[in-house]
Coordinates of C-alpha atoms in Angstrom, one line a residue:
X19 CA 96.8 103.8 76.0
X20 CA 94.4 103.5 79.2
X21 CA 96.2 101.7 81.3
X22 CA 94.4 102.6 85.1
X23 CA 91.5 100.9 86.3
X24 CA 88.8 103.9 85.6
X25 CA 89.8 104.3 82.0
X26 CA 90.3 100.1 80.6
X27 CA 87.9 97.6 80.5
X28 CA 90.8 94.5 80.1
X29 CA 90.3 94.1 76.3
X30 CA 93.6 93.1 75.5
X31 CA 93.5 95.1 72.3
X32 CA 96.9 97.0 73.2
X33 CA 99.1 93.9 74.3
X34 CA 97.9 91.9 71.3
X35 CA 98.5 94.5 68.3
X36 CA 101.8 95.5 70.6
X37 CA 104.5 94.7 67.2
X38 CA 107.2 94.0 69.9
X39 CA 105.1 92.5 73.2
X40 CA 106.2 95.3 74.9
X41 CA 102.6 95.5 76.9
X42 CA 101.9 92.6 79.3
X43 CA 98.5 92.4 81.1
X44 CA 98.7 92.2 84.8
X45 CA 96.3 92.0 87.9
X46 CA 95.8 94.7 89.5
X47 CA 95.2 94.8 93.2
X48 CA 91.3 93.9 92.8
X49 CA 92.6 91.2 90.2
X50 CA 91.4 93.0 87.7
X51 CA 94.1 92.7 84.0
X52 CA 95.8 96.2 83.6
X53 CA 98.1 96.8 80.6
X54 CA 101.8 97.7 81.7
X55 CA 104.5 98.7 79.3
X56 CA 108.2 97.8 78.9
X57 CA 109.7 101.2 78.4
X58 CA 112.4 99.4 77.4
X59 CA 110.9 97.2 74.3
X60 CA 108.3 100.1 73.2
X61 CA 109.2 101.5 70.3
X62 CA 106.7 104.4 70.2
X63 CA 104.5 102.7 67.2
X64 CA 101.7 104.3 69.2
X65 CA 99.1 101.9 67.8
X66 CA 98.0 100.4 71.0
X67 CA 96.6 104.3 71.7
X68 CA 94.8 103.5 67.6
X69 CA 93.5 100.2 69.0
X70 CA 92.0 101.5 72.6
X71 CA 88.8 101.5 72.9
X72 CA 89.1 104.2 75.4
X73 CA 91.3 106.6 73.8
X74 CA 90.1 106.3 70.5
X75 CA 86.0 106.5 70.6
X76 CA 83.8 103.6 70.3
X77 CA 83.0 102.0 67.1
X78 CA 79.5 102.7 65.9
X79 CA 77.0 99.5 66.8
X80 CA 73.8 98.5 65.5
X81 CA 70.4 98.7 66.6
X82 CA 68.0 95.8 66.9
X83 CA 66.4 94.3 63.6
X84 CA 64.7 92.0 64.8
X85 CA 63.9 90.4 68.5
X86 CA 62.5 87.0 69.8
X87 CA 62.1 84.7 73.0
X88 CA 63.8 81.7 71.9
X89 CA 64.9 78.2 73.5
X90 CA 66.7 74.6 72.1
X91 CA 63.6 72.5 71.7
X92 CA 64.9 69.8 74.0
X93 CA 64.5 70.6 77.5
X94 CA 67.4 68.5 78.7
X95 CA 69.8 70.7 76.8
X96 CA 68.7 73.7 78.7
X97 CA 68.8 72.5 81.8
X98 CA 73.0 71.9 81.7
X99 CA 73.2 75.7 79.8
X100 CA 71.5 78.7 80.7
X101 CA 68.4 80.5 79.9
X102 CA 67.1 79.1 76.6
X103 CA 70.2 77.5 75.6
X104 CA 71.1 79.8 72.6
X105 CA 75.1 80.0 72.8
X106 CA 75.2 76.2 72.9
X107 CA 72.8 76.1 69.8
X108 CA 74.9 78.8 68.2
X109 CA 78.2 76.8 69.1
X110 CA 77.7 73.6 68.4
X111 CA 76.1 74.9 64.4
X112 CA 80.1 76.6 63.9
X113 CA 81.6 73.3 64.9
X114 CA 79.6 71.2 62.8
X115 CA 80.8 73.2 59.7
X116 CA 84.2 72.9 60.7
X117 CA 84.4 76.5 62.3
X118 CA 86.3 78.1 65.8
X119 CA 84.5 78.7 68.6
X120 CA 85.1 81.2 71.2
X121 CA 84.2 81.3 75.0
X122 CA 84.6 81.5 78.1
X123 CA 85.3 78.6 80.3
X124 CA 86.7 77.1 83.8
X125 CA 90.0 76.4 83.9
X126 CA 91.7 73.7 86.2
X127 CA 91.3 75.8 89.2
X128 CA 88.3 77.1 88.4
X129 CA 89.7 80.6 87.1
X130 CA 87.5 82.0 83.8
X131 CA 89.1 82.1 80.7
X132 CA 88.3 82.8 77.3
X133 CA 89.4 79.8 75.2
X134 CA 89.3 78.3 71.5
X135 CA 87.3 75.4 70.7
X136 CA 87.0 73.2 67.3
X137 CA 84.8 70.5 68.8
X138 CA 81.4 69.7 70.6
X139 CA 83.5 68.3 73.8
X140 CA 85.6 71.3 74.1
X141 CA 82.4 73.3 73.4
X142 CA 81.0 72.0 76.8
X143 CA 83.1 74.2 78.8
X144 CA 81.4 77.1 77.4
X145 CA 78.1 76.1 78.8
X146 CA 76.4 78.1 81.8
X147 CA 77.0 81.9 82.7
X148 CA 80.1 83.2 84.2
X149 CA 79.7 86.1 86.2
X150 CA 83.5 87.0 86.6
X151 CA 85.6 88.7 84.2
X152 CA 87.2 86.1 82.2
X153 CA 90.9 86.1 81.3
X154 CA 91.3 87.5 77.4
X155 CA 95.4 87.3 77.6
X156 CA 96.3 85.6 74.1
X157 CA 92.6 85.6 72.2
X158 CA 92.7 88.2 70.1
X159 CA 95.7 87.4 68.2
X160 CA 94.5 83.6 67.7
X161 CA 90.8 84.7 66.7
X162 CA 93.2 86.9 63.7
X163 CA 95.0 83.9 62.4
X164 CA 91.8 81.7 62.2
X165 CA 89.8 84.4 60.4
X166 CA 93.0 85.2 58.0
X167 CA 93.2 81.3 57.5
X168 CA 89.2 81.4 56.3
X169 CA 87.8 79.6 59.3
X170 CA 84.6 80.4 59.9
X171 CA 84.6 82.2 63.6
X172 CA 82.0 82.5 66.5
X173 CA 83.5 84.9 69.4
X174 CA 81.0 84.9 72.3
X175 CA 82.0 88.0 74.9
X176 CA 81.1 90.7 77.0
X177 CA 79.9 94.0 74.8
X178 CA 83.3 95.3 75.7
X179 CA 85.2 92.7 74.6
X180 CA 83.5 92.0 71.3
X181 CA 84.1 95.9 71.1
X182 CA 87.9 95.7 71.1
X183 CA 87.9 92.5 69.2
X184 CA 86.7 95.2 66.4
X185 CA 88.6 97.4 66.6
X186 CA 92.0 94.8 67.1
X187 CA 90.5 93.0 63.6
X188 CA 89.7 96.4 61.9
X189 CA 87.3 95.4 58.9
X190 CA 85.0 92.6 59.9
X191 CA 85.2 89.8 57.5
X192 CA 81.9 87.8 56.9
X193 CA 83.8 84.4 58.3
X194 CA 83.6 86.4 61.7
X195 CA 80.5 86.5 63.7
X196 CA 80.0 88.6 67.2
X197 CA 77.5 87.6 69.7
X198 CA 77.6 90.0 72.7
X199 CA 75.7 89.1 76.0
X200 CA 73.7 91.0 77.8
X201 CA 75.7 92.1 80.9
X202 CA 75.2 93.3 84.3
X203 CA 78.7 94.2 85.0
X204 CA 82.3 92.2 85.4
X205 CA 83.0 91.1 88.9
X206 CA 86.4 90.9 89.8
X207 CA 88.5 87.6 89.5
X208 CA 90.0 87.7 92.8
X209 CA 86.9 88.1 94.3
X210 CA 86.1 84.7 92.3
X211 CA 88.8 82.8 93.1
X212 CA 88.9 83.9 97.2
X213 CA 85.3 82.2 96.7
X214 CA 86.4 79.5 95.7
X215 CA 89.3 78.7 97.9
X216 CA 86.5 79.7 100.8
X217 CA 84.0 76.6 100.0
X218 CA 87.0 74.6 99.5
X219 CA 88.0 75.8 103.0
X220 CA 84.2 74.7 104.1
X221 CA 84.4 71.1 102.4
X222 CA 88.2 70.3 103.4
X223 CA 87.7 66.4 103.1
X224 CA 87.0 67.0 99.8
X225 CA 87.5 67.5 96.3
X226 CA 85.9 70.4 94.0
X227 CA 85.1 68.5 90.9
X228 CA 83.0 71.0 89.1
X229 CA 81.0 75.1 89.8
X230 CA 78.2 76.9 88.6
X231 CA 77.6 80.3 88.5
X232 CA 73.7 79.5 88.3
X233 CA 72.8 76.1 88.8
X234 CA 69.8 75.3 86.0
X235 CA 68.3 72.4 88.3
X236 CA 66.8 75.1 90.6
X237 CA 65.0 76.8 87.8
X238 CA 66.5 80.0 85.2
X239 CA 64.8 82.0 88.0
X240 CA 66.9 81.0 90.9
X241 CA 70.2 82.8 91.3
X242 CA 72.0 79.9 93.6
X243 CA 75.1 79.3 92.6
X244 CA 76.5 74.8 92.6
X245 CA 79.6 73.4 93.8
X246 CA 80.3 69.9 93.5
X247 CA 82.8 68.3 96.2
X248 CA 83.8 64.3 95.7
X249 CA 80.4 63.9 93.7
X250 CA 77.8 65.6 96.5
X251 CA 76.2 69.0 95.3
X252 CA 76.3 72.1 97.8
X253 CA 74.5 75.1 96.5
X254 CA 74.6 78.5 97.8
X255 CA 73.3 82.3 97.2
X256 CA 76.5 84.0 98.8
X257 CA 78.7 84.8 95.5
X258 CA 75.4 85.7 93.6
X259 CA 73.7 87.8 96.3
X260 CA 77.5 89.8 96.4
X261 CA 77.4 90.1 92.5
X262 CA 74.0 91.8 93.0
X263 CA 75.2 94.4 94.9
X264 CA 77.6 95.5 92.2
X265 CA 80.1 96.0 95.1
X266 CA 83.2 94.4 93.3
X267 CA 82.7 95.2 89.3
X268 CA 85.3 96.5 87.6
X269 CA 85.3 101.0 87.4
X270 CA 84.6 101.1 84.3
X271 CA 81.3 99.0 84.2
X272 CA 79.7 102.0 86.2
X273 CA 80.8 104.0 82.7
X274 CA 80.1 101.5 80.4
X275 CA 79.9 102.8 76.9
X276 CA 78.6 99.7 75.2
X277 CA 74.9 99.0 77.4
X278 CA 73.4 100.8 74.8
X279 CA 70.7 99.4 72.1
X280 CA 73.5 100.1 69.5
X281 CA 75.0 97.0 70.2
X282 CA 78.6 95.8 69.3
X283 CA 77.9 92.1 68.1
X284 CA 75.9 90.9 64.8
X285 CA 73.7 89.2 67.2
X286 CA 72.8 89.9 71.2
X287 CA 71.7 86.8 73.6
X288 CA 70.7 87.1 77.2
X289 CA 68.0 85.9 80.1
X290 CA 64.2 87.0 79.0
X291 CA 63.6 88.4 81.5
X292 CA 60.0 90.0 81.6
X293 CA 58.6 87.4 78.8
X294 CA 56.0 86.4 81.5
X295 CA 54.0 89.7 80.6
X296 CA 54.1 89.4 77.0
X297 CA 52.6 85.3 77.0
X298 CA 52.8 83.2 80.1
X299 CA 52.4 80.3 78.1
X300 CA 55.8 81.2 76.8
X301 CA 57.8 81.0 80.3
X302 CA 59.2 78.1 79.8
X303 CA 60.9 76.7 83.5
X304 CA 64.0 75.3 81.8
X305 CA 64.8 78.6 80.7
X306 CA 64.4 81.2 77.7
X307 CA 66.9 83.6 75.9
X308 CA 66.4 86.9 74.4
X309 CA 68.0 87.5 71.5
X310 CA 68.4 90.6 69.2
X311 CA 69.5 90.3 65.9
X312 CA 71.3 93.5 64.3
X313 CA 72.8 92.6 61.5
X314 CA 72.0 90.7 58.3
X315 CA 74.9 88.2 58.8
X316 CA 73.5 87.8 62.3
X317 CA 69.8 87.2 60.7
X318 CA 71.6 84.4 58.2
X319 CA 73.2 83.2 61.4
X320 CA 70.2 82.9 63.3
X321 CA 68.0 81.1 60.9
X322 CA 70.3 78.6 60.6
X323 CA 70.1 77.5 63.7
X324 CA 68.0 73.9 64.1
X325 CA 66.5 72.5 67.0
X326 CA 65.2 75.9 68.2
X327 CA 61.7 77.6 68.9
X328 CA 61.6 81.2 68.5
X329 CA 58.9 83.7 69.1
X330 CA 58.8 87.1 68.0
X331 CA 58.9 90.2 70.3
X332 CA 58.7 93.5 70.6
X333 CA 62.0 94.7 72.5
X334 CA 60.2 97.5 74.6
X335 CA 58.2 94.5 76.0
X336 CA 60.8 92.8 77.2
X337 CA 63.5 95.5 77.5
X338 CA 65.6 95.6 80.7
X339 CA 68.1 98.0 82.7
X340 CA 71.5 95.8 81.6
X341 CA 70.6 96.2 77.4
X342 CA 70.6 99.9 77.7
X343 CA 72.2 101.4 80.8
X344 CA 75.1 100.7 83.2
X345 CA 74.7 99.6 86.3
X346 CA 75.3 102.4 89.0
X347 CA 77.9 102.4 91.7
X348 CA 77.5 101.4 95.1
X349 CA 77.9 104.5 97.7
X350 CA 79.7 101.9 99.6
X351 CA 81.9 100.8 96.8
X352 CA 85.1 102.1 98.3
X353 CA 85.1 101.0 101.8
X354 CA 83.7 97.4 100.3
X355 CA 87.5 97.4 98.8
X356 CA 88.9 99.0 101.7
X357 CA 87.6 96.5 104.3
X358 CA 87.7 93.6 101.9
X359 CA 92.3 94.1 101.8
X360 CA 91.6 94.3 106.0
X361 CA 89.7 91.2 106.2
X362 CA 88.9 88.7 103.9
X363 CA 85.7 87.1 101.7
X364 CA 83.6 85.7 104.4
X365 CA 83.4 89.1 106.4
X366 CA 82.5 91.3 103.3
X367 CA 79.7 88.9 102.4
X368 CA 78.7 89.0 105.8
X369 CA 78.5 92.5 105.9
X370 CA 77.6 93.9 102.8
X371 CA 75.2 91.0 101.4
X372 CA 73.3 89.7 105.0
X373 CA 74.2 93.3 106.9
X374 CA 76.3 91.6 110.0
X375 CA 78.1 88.0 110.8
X376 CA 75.5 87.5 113.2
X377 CA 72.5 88.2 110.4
X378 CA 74.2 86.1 107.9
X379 CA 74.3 82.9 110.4
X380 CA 70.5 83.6 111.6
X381 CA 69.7 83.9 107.8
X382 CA 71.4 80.9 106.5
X383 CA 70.0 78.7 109.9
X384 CA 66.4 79.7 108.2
X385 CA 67.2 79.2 105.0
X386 CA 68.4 75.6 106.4
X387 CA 65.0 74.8 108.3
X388 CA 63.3 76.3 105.0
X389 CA 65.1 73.7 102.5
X390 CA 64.8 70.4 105.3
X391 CA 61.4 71.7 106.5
X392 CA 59.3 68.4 104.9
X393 CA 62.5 66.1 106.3
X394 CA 62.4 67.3 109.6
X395 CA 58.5 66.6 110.0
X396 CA 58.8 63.5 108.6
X397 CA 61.3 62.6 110.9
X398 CA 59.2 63.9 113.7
X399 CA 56.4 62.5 113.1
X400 CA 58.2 59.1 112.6
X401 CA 59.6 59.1 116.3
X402 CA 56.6 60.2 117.9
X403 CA 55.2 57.2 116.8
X404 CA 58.4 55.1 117.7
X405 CA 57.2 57.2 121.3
X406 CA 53.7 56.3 121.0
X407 CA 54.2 52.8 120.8

């Protein structure tokens, strides 16, 4: 079983086909989930080294059948999901037939977790991106009793999650269907949550009611990330201009064996990015989402989807670094670590996203002036007349 940070990508395979829950999933220091063993309760079955991803090869995927631009007809729905609105489209279709849906979602406080969901409400949570490794602990075993109950299933992950969902399930029944997304690498959770707890730390009067990873009223373009305290939005760049660095993803996202085009999931969804070159008429502002189809239960999926335009592509037109190649590793990524157990979220940001503390406060003062600029003339121009008179 790979159970250090270089050689396991948090699947949870190995704690949930564990016979005697003798593998518990834990944090590691960059709050990343590690498997650990109870020596004491293992029994030697060796079938969490069968079920590992890592040890055991990766699974053969698909290539794409068939790709397409595509985006929910109603631009109001895109605008509270992200890119074209495909994983809401594709979740609220399993619901409506009585299906499981799984995503990932916000938790209380603000932690990602995958959860199950039977109903459009609960389906809500799923909505908007989530750059942060979600919390898997639990999933796999519930997504087995709902397929061997005949539910019809939707599991929405990560290409390495979807991956050891497989190989956890073993055969995949045709009441099971795998939408990977395309993925620029899992930042770490504690990362996330020291985020967090920072803007709370910056709005101390008040109350975090709800956070975006992107915030869709700035555009699919815009990587500003929304936090909203006591009903008053605050956006900011920090957390996504650190994710771009790759700084804090987990080792084995440098590795990854799954950003191939032989993808894990029936069906592949993602930002279409580049779909300004193929038809400019087709850049929609609220949003659009790639999506590959690889299998034929993915095409029967797909089609079935109402309330969506779709466009067809060809993929080397809009193919991009995340589909088919991991993301390299910082030079810095060591001392990023290093410094960040020294000192604390603030400094790292200041450091390694704006290059200084001093650079980050000029930068922010002009993004300020930038963002007020039409307020501030106004309001100059409106007491020099007060002066004038």
């Amino acid at each position: 079983m790979a159970d250090t940070e270089d050689r396991c990508c948090g699947c949870t395979a190995c704690a949930s086909v564990c016979p005697v829950q003798a593998i518990r999933m834990e944090p590691d220091i960059k709050g990343f989930l590690i498997p650990r063993i109870d020596t004491k309760k293992c029994i030697g079955c060796h079938q969490c080294e069968q079920v590992c991803i890592y040890q055991t090869g990766t699974l053969q995927g698909e290539g794409a059948k068939a790709c397409y631009a595509a985006w929910r007809k109603d631009p109001s729905m895109r605008l509270v999901s992200q890119s074209g609105g495909m994983s809401a489209a594709m979740a609220e279709m399993v619901v409506q037939q009585g299906g499981v849906v799984y995503g990932a979602a916000f938790r209380e406080d603000f932690s990602v977790h995958h959860v199950r969901c039977t109903t459009q409400e609960e389906c809500e949570r799923l909505r908007g991106s989530k750059y942060v490794q979600s919390d898997m602990r639990g999933i796999f075993r519930q997504v087995r009793v709902d397929i061997s109950a005949g539910m019809l299933v939707l599991f929405l992950g990560t290409p390495c999650q979807i991956a050891g969902l497989r190989k956890f399930v073993g055969e995949i029944p045709d009441n099971l269907w795998l939408v990977d997304l395309i993925c620029f690498g899992v930042p770490s959770p504690r990362v996330w949550n020291d985020f967090v707890s920072w803007m709370r730390r910056r709005h101390p009067k008040k109350v975090l009611e709800e956070a975006r990873f992107r915030d869709p009223r700035q555009g699919w373009r815009k990587y500003q990330s929304a936090f909203r305290f006591s009903g008053n939005w605050y956006t900011t760049e920090d957390y996504n201009d650190l994710f771009g660095t790759a700084m804090s993803q987990r080792m084995t996202c440098y590795d990854c064996k799954f950003k191939t085009l032989s993808r894990q999931g029936d069906i592949t969804i993602g930002d279409c990015w580049g779909i300004e070159r193929v038809d400019k008429s087709l850049d929609q502002k609220e949003g659009v989402s790639l999506v590959l189809v690889h299998t034929e239960k993915g095409k029967t999926f797909f089609d079935a989807l109402n309330d969506i335009e779709k466009y067809p592509l060809q993929l080397e037109h809009v193919l991009q670094p995340c589909l088919c190649q991991p993301t390299t590793r910082p030079e810095q990524a060591d001392a990023f670590w290093q410094e960040y157990d020294q000192h604390n979220i603030e400094w790292v940001i200041a450091k390694y996203v704006y290059g200084g503390i001093w650079r980050m406060r000029t930068k922010k003062t002009e993004r300020w002036f930038r963002k007020h600029k039409k307020e501030l003339k106004r309001n100059l121009l409106s007491l020099v007349r007060k002066i004038l008179q």
